[in-house]
XYZ file of N, CA, C and O in Angstrom:
428
model
N 0.856 -1.170 0.000
C 0.000 0.000 0.000
C 0.896 1.224 0.000
O 1.817 1.318 0.803
N 0.622 2.173 -0.906
C 1.461 3.351 -0.936
C 1.100 4.277 0.229
O 0.088 4.114 0.903
N 1.975 5.260 0.468
C 1.828 6.130 1.636
C 0.501 6.879 1.640
O -0.114 7.052 2.695
N 0.035 7.318 0.471
C -1.230 8.053 0.438
C -2.404 7.167 0.848
O -3.338 7.629 1.504
N -2.371 5.886 0.487
C -3.447 4.974 0.883
C -3.385 4.688 2.379
O -4.413 4.540 3.030
N -2.188 4.606 2.932
C -2.056 4.425 4.376
C -2.686 5.605 5.101
O -3.427 5.440 6.069
N -2.420 6.815 4.606
C -2.991 8.017 5.209
C -4.518 7.990 5.159
O -5.181 8.459 6.080
N -5.083 7.450 4.087
C -6.535 7.389 3.941
C -7.143 6.269 4.775
O -8.233 6.421 5.314
N -6.464 5.139 4.873
C -7.014 3.989 5.588
C -6.914 4.156 7.095
O -7.789 3.695 7.828
N -5.863 4.792 7.562
C -5.622 4.866 9.005
C -6.782 5.508 9.788
O -7.228 4.934 10.785
N -7.290 6.672 9.396
C -8.414 7.252 10.154
C -9.651 6.356 10.166
O -10.360 6.281 11.167
N -9.912 5.661 9.069
C -11.075 4.771 8.999
C -10.899 3.588 9.941
O -11.817 3.235 10.687
N -9.713 2.975 9.926
C -9.482 1.825 10.799
C -9.448 2.248 12.259
O -9.929 1.519 13.125
N -8.912 3.424 12.556
C -8.908 3.926 13.936
C -10.336 4.151 14.436
O -10.666 3.796 15.569
N -11.170 4.765 13.604
C -12.563 5.014 13.990
C -13.298 3.698 14.214
O -14.076 3.566 15.163
N -13.043 2.715 13.356
C -13.697 1.412 13.525
C -13.253 0.768 14.836
O -14.074 0.252 15.587
N -11.960 0.823 15.121
C -11.436 0.241 16.365
C -12.029 0.918 17.593
O -12.209 0.280 18.633
N -12.380 2.191 17.461
C -12.998 2.934 18.560
C -14.513 2.751 18.590
O -15.189 3.399 19.398
N -15.026 1.889 17.735
C -16.462 1.603 17.634
C -17.268 2.823 17.193
O -18.456 2.932 17.476
N -16.628 3.748 16.485
C -17.320 4.885 15.890
C -17.614 4.500 14.436
O -16.918 4.913 13.504
N -18.632 3.667 14.275
C -18.897 3.060 12.978
C -19.356 4.064 11.929
O -19.017 3.937 10.751
N -20.083 5.076 12.350
C -20.519 6.093 11.402
C -19.314 6.840 10.839
O -19.206 7.053 9.632
N -18.387 7.226 11.692
C -17.181 7.922 11.252
C -16.288 6.989 10.427
O -15.698 7.400 9.429
N -16.182 5.736 10.837
C -15.380 4.769 10.086
C -15.937 4.611 8.676
O -15.172 4.591 7.696
N -17.246 4.501 8.569
C -17.892 4.357 7.260
C -17.635 5.596 6.405
O -17.239 5.499 5.247
N -17.806 6.762 7.003
C -17.582 8.017 6.282
C -16.142 8.117 5.788
O -15.884 8.436 4.630
N -15.202 7.808 6.669
C -13.784 7.887 6.303
C -13.413 6.867 5.229
O -12.622 7.151 4.336
N -13.968 5.667 5.330
C -13.681 4.638 4.329
C -14.216 5.061 2.965
O -13.516 4.929 1.952
N -15.432 5.584 2.931
C -16.000 6.032 1.650
C -15.201 7.191 1.084
O -14.973 7.263 -0.133
N -14.774 8.078 1.952
C -13.937 9.199 1.521
C -12.642 8.675 0.888
O -12.201 9.178 -0.142
N -12.054 7.679 1.500
C -10.826 7.096 0.970
C -11.037 6.375 -0.345
O -10.164 6.386 -1.212
N -12.177 5.732 -0.496
C -12.464 4.991 -1.726
C -12.863 5.901 -2.885
O -12.681 5.537 -4.037
N -13.404 7.053 -2.580
C -13.940 7.955 -3.592
C -12.887 8.339 -4.630
O -11.932 9.038 -4.324
N -13.084 7.853 -5.838
C -12.225 8.215 -6.948
C -10.845 7.573 -6.939
O -10.010 7.892 -7.765
N -10.593 6.676 -6.004
C -9.269 6.076 -5.904
C -9.283 4.580 -6.193
O -8.307 3.901 -5.966
N -10.389 4.072 -6.619
C -10.474 2.634 -6.879
C -10.669 1.852 -5.602
O -10.911 2.414 -4.539
N -10.538 0.568 -5.713
C -10.773 -0.315 -4.575
C -9.478 -0.572 -3.816
O -8.437 -0.844 -4.418
N -9.553 -0.488 -2.519
C -8.423 -0.847 -1.674
C -8.946 -1.790 -0.594
O -9.922 -1.473 0.081
N -8.320 -2.941 -0.409
C -8.850 -3.938 0.529
C -9.114 -3.412 1.936
O -10.164 -3.702 2.519
N -8.202 -2.637 2.501
C -8.416 -2.143 3.868
C -9.629 -1.230 3.957
O -10.427 -1.316 4.895
N -9.767 -0.360 2.962
C -10.907 0.559 2.967
C -12.212 -0.161 2.674
O -13.252 0.159 3.266
N -12.181 -1.133 1.771
C -13.386 -1.929 1.500
C -13.816 -2.694 2.749
O -15.009 -2.772 3.058
N -12.845 -3.241 3.479
C -13.160 -3.991 4.696
C -13.817 -3.090 5.735
O -14.838 -3.452 6.327
N -13.255 -1.911 5.940
C -13.837 -0.988 6.926
C -15.210 -0.521 6.464
O -16.160 -0.501 7.255
N -15.339 -0.162 5.185
C -16.642 0.290 4.679
C -17.691 -0.790 4.864
O -18.804 -0.523 5.345
N -17.356 -2.020 4.504
C -18.317 -3.114 4.618
C -18.654 -3.455 6.051
O -19.822 -3.620 6.406
N -17.648 -3.561 6.887
C -17.885 -3.943 8.283
C -18.584 -2.836 9.063
O -19.448 -3.107 9.902
N -18.237 -1.570 8.775
C -18.923 -0.459 9.425
C -20.377 -0.384 8.956
O -21.288 -0.167 9.770
N -20.608 -0.570 7.662
C -21.988 -0.572 7.141
C -22.804 -1.662 7.816
O -23.966 -1.444 8.180
N -22.198 -2.822 8.017
C -22.892 -3.919 8.688
C -23.264 -3.523 10.116
O -24.394 -3.745 10.560
N -22.339 -2.901 10.811
C -22.614 -2.446 12.186
C -23.708 -1.379 12.227
O -24.442 -1.288 13.201
N -23.808 -0.593 11.165
C -24.822 0.465 11.093
C -26.167 -0.035 10.580
O -27.113 0.736 10.468
N -26.244 -1.324 10.243
C -27.497 -1.889 9.749
C -27.739 -1.628 8.273
O -28.878 -1.721 7.810
N -26.696 -1.308 7.544
C -26.800 -1.036 6.106
C -26.395 -2.291 5.335
O -25.319 -2.362 4.739
N -27.265 -3.287 5.373
C -26.941 -4.589 4.816
C -26.582 -4.576 3.347
O -25.633 -5.247 2.931
N -27.322 -3.842 2.530
C -27.034 -3.810 1.097
C -25.666 -3.190 0.822
O -24.901 -3.690 0.002
N -25.368 -2.089 1.504
C -24.064 -1.443 1.336
C -22.950 -2.363 1.825
O -21.910 -2.497 1.178
N -23.173 -2.998 2.958
C -22.170 -3.929 3.495
C -21.908 -5.054 2.503
O -20.747 -5.403 2.239
N -22.961 -5.612 1.933
C -22.803 -6.695 0.966
C -22.041 -6.217 -0.272
O -21.213 -6.959 -0.817
N -22.290 -4.999 -0.692
C -21.580 -4.453 -1.856
C -20.086 -4.352 -1.573
O -19.262 -4.868 -2.338
N -19.712 -3.679 -0.494
C -18.287 -3.464 -0.206
C -17.573 -4.766 0.142
O -16.440 -4.991 -0.292
N -18.224 -5.621 0.899
C -17.593 -6.899 1.240
C -17.536 -7.827 0.037
O -16.601 -8.631 -0.088
N -18.486 -7.714 -0.866
C -18.427 -8.469 -2.110
C -17.225 -8.066 -2.947
O -16.519 -8.913 -3.508
N -16.958 -6.768 -3.025
C -15.755 -6.289 -3.726
C -14.497 -6.785 -3.006
O -13.521 -7.158 -3.645
N -14.543 -6.798 -1.675
C -13.383 -7.248 -0.909
C -13.043 -8.699 -1.220
O -11.881 -9.024 -1.454
N -14.033 -9.577 -1.245
C -13.722 -10.987 -1.516
C -13.291 -11.207 -2.968
O -12.565 -12.156 -3.241
N -13.703 -10.326 -3.867
C -13.191 -10.413 -5.240
C -11.694 -10.132 -5.264
O -10.951 -10.749 -6.021
N -11.253 -9.195 -4.433
C -9.832 -8.820 -4.390
C -9.006 -9.743 -3.507
O -7.806 -9.901 -3.726
N -9.637 -10.312 -2.478
C -8.920 -11.162 -1.512
C -9.694 -12.460 -1.308
O -10.240 -12.713 -0.230
N -9.761 -13.304 -2.328
C -10.619 -14.491 -2.265
C -10.212 -15.525 -1.223
O -11.018 -16.400 -0.899
N -9.031 -15.425 -0.659
C -8.596 -16.394 0.354
C -8.807 -15.886 1.785
O -8.387 -16.531 2.740
N -9.497 -14.772 1.941
C -9.724 -14.165 3.259
C -11.014 -14.724 3.876
O -12.114 -14.276 3.561
N -10.860 -15.694 4.760
C -12.022 -16.351 5.373
C -12.876 -15.364 6.166
O -14.104 -15.436 6.138
N -12.246 -14.443 6.875
C -13.008 -13.471 7.666
C -13.858 -12.578 6.766
O -14.988 -12.229 7.113
N -13.325 -12.219 5.605
C -14.093 -11.396 4.660
C -15.308 -12.164 4.157
O -16.405 -11.608 4.048
N -15.127 -13.456 3.866
C -16.265 -14.281 3.439
C -17.296 -14.407 4.552
O -18.508 -14.354 4.301
N -16.838 -14.563 5.795
C -17.756 -14.652 6.940
C -18.576 -13.373 7.055
O -19.798 -13.401 7.217
N -17.882 -12.237 6.963
C -18.582 -10.961 7.072
C -19.530 -10.741 5.898
O -20.615 -10.182 6.066
N -19.130 -11.193 4.703
C -20.031 -11.100 3.552
C -21.280 -11.938 3.807
O -22.392 -11.515 3.477
N -21.112 -13.103 4.412
C -22.271 -13.923 4.758
C -23.221 -13.191 5.690
O -24.440 -13.193 5.484
N -22.668 -12.533 6.701
C -23.503 -11.765 7.633
C -24.193 -10.611 6.913
O -25.374 -10.327 7.156
N -23.472 -9.949 6.016
C -24.060 -8.827 5.275
C -25.189 -9.302 4.365
O -26.234 -8.660 4.282
N -24.968 -10.418 3.695
C -26.013 -10.941 2.814
C -27.237 -11.378 3.611
O -28.365 -11.195 3.156
N -27.024 -11.917 4.772
C -28.150 -12.279 5.635
C -28.908 -11.021 6.045
O -30.138 -10.988 6.033
N -28.168 -9.976 6.382
C -28.760 -8.700 6.772
C -29.529 -8.051 5.623
O -30.471 -7.298 5.855
N -29.115 -8.333 4.403
C -29.790 -7.738 3.241
C -30.810 -8.691 2.620
O -31.159 -8.556 1.455
N -31.276 -9.652 3.409
C -32.332 -10.584 2.987
C -31.928 -11.440 1.790
O -32.713 -11.647 0.862
N -30.695 -11.941 1.824
C -30.204 -12.840 0.781
C -29.684 -14.110 1.456
O -28.475 -14.334 1.540
N -30.602 -14.959 1.956
C -30.150 -16.140 2.697
C -29.337 -17.117 1.857
O -28.396 -17.728 2.355
N -29.667 -17.265 0.580
C -28.897 -18.178 -0.276
C -27.470 -17.655 -0.460
O -26.499 -18.419 -0.392
N -27.339 -16.358 -0.676
C -26.017 -15.752 -0.804
C -25.232 -15.821 0.494
O -24.016 -16.025 0.491
N -25.945 -15.663 1.614
C -25.298 -15.767 2.919
C -24.746 -17.166 3.122
O -23.599 -17.343 3.556
N -25.552 -18.159 2.798
C -25.097 -19.537 2.955
C -23.877 -19.817 2.087
O -22.904 -20.434 2.540
N -23.890 -19.351 0.866
C -22.759 -19.548 -0.041
C -21.489 -18.923 0.540
O -20.424 -19.547 0.547
N -21.591 -17.695 1.020
C -20.422 -17.006 1.567
C -19.918 -17.695 2.834
O -18.700 -17.864 3.018
N -20.831 -18.111 3.699
C -20.417 -18.773 4.935
C -19.786 -20.139 4.656
O -18.821 -20.530 5.318
N -20.310 -20.848 3.678
C -19.690 -22.128 3.292
C -18.259 -21.902 2.790
O -17.356 -22.669 3.093
N -18.065 -20.831 2.006
C -16.728 -20.528 1.518
C -15.794 -20.187 2.679
O -14.634 -20.607 2.699
N -16.287 -19.441 3.647
C -15.470 -19.096 4.813
C -15.014 -20.362 5.543
O -13.851 -20.493 5.928
N -15.923 -21.318 5.714
C -15.606 -22.574 6.399
C -14.618 -23.407 5.571
O -13.710 -24.023 6.124
N -14.758 -23.395 4.248
C -13.805 -24.102 3.396
C -12.398 -23.549 3.575
O -11.420 -24.294 3.613
N -12.311 -22.229 3.659
C -11.007 -21.597 3.794
C -10.397 -21.770 5.170
O -9.191 -21.923 5.320
N -11.257 -21.723 6.199
C -10.783 -21.833 7.574
C -11.916 -22.383 8.431
O -12.793 -21.639 8.853
N -11.909 -23.674 8.710
C -13.003 -24.285 9.460
C -13.247 -23.667 10.841
O -14.340 -23.771 11.369
N -12.281 -22.974 11.380
C -12.446 -22.351 12.695
C -12.986 -20.921 12.602
O -13.296 -20.306 13.615
N -13.121 -20.365 11.387
C -13.475 -18.952 11.229
C -14.887 -18.585 11.691
O -15.039 -17.751 12.545
N -15.965 -19.116 11.117
C -17.295 -18.621 11.518
C -17.739 -19.097 12.857
O -17.544 -19.264 13.816
């Protein structure tokens, strides 16, 4: 990750760690705006959206995350939760099964 992306990701990850999910989501979207996809920012955007009850947004960002990091079991687990939150039980099951395939101890 180049230095400018670190500068953009750090405030979002700090806000998420402080359980300020609204600020984390805002910062992650700000970082993603016009800069393409970055795994750290997609993860914060998706996980913060999930915490805020924004299931469709969470599923979108976490879906992009698993496209970029297909071996990330935690990302698949979170995508499963997001899809469940957005009323997509079949998609949730698919994502959770993938998470278990990658790491049986994950979900």
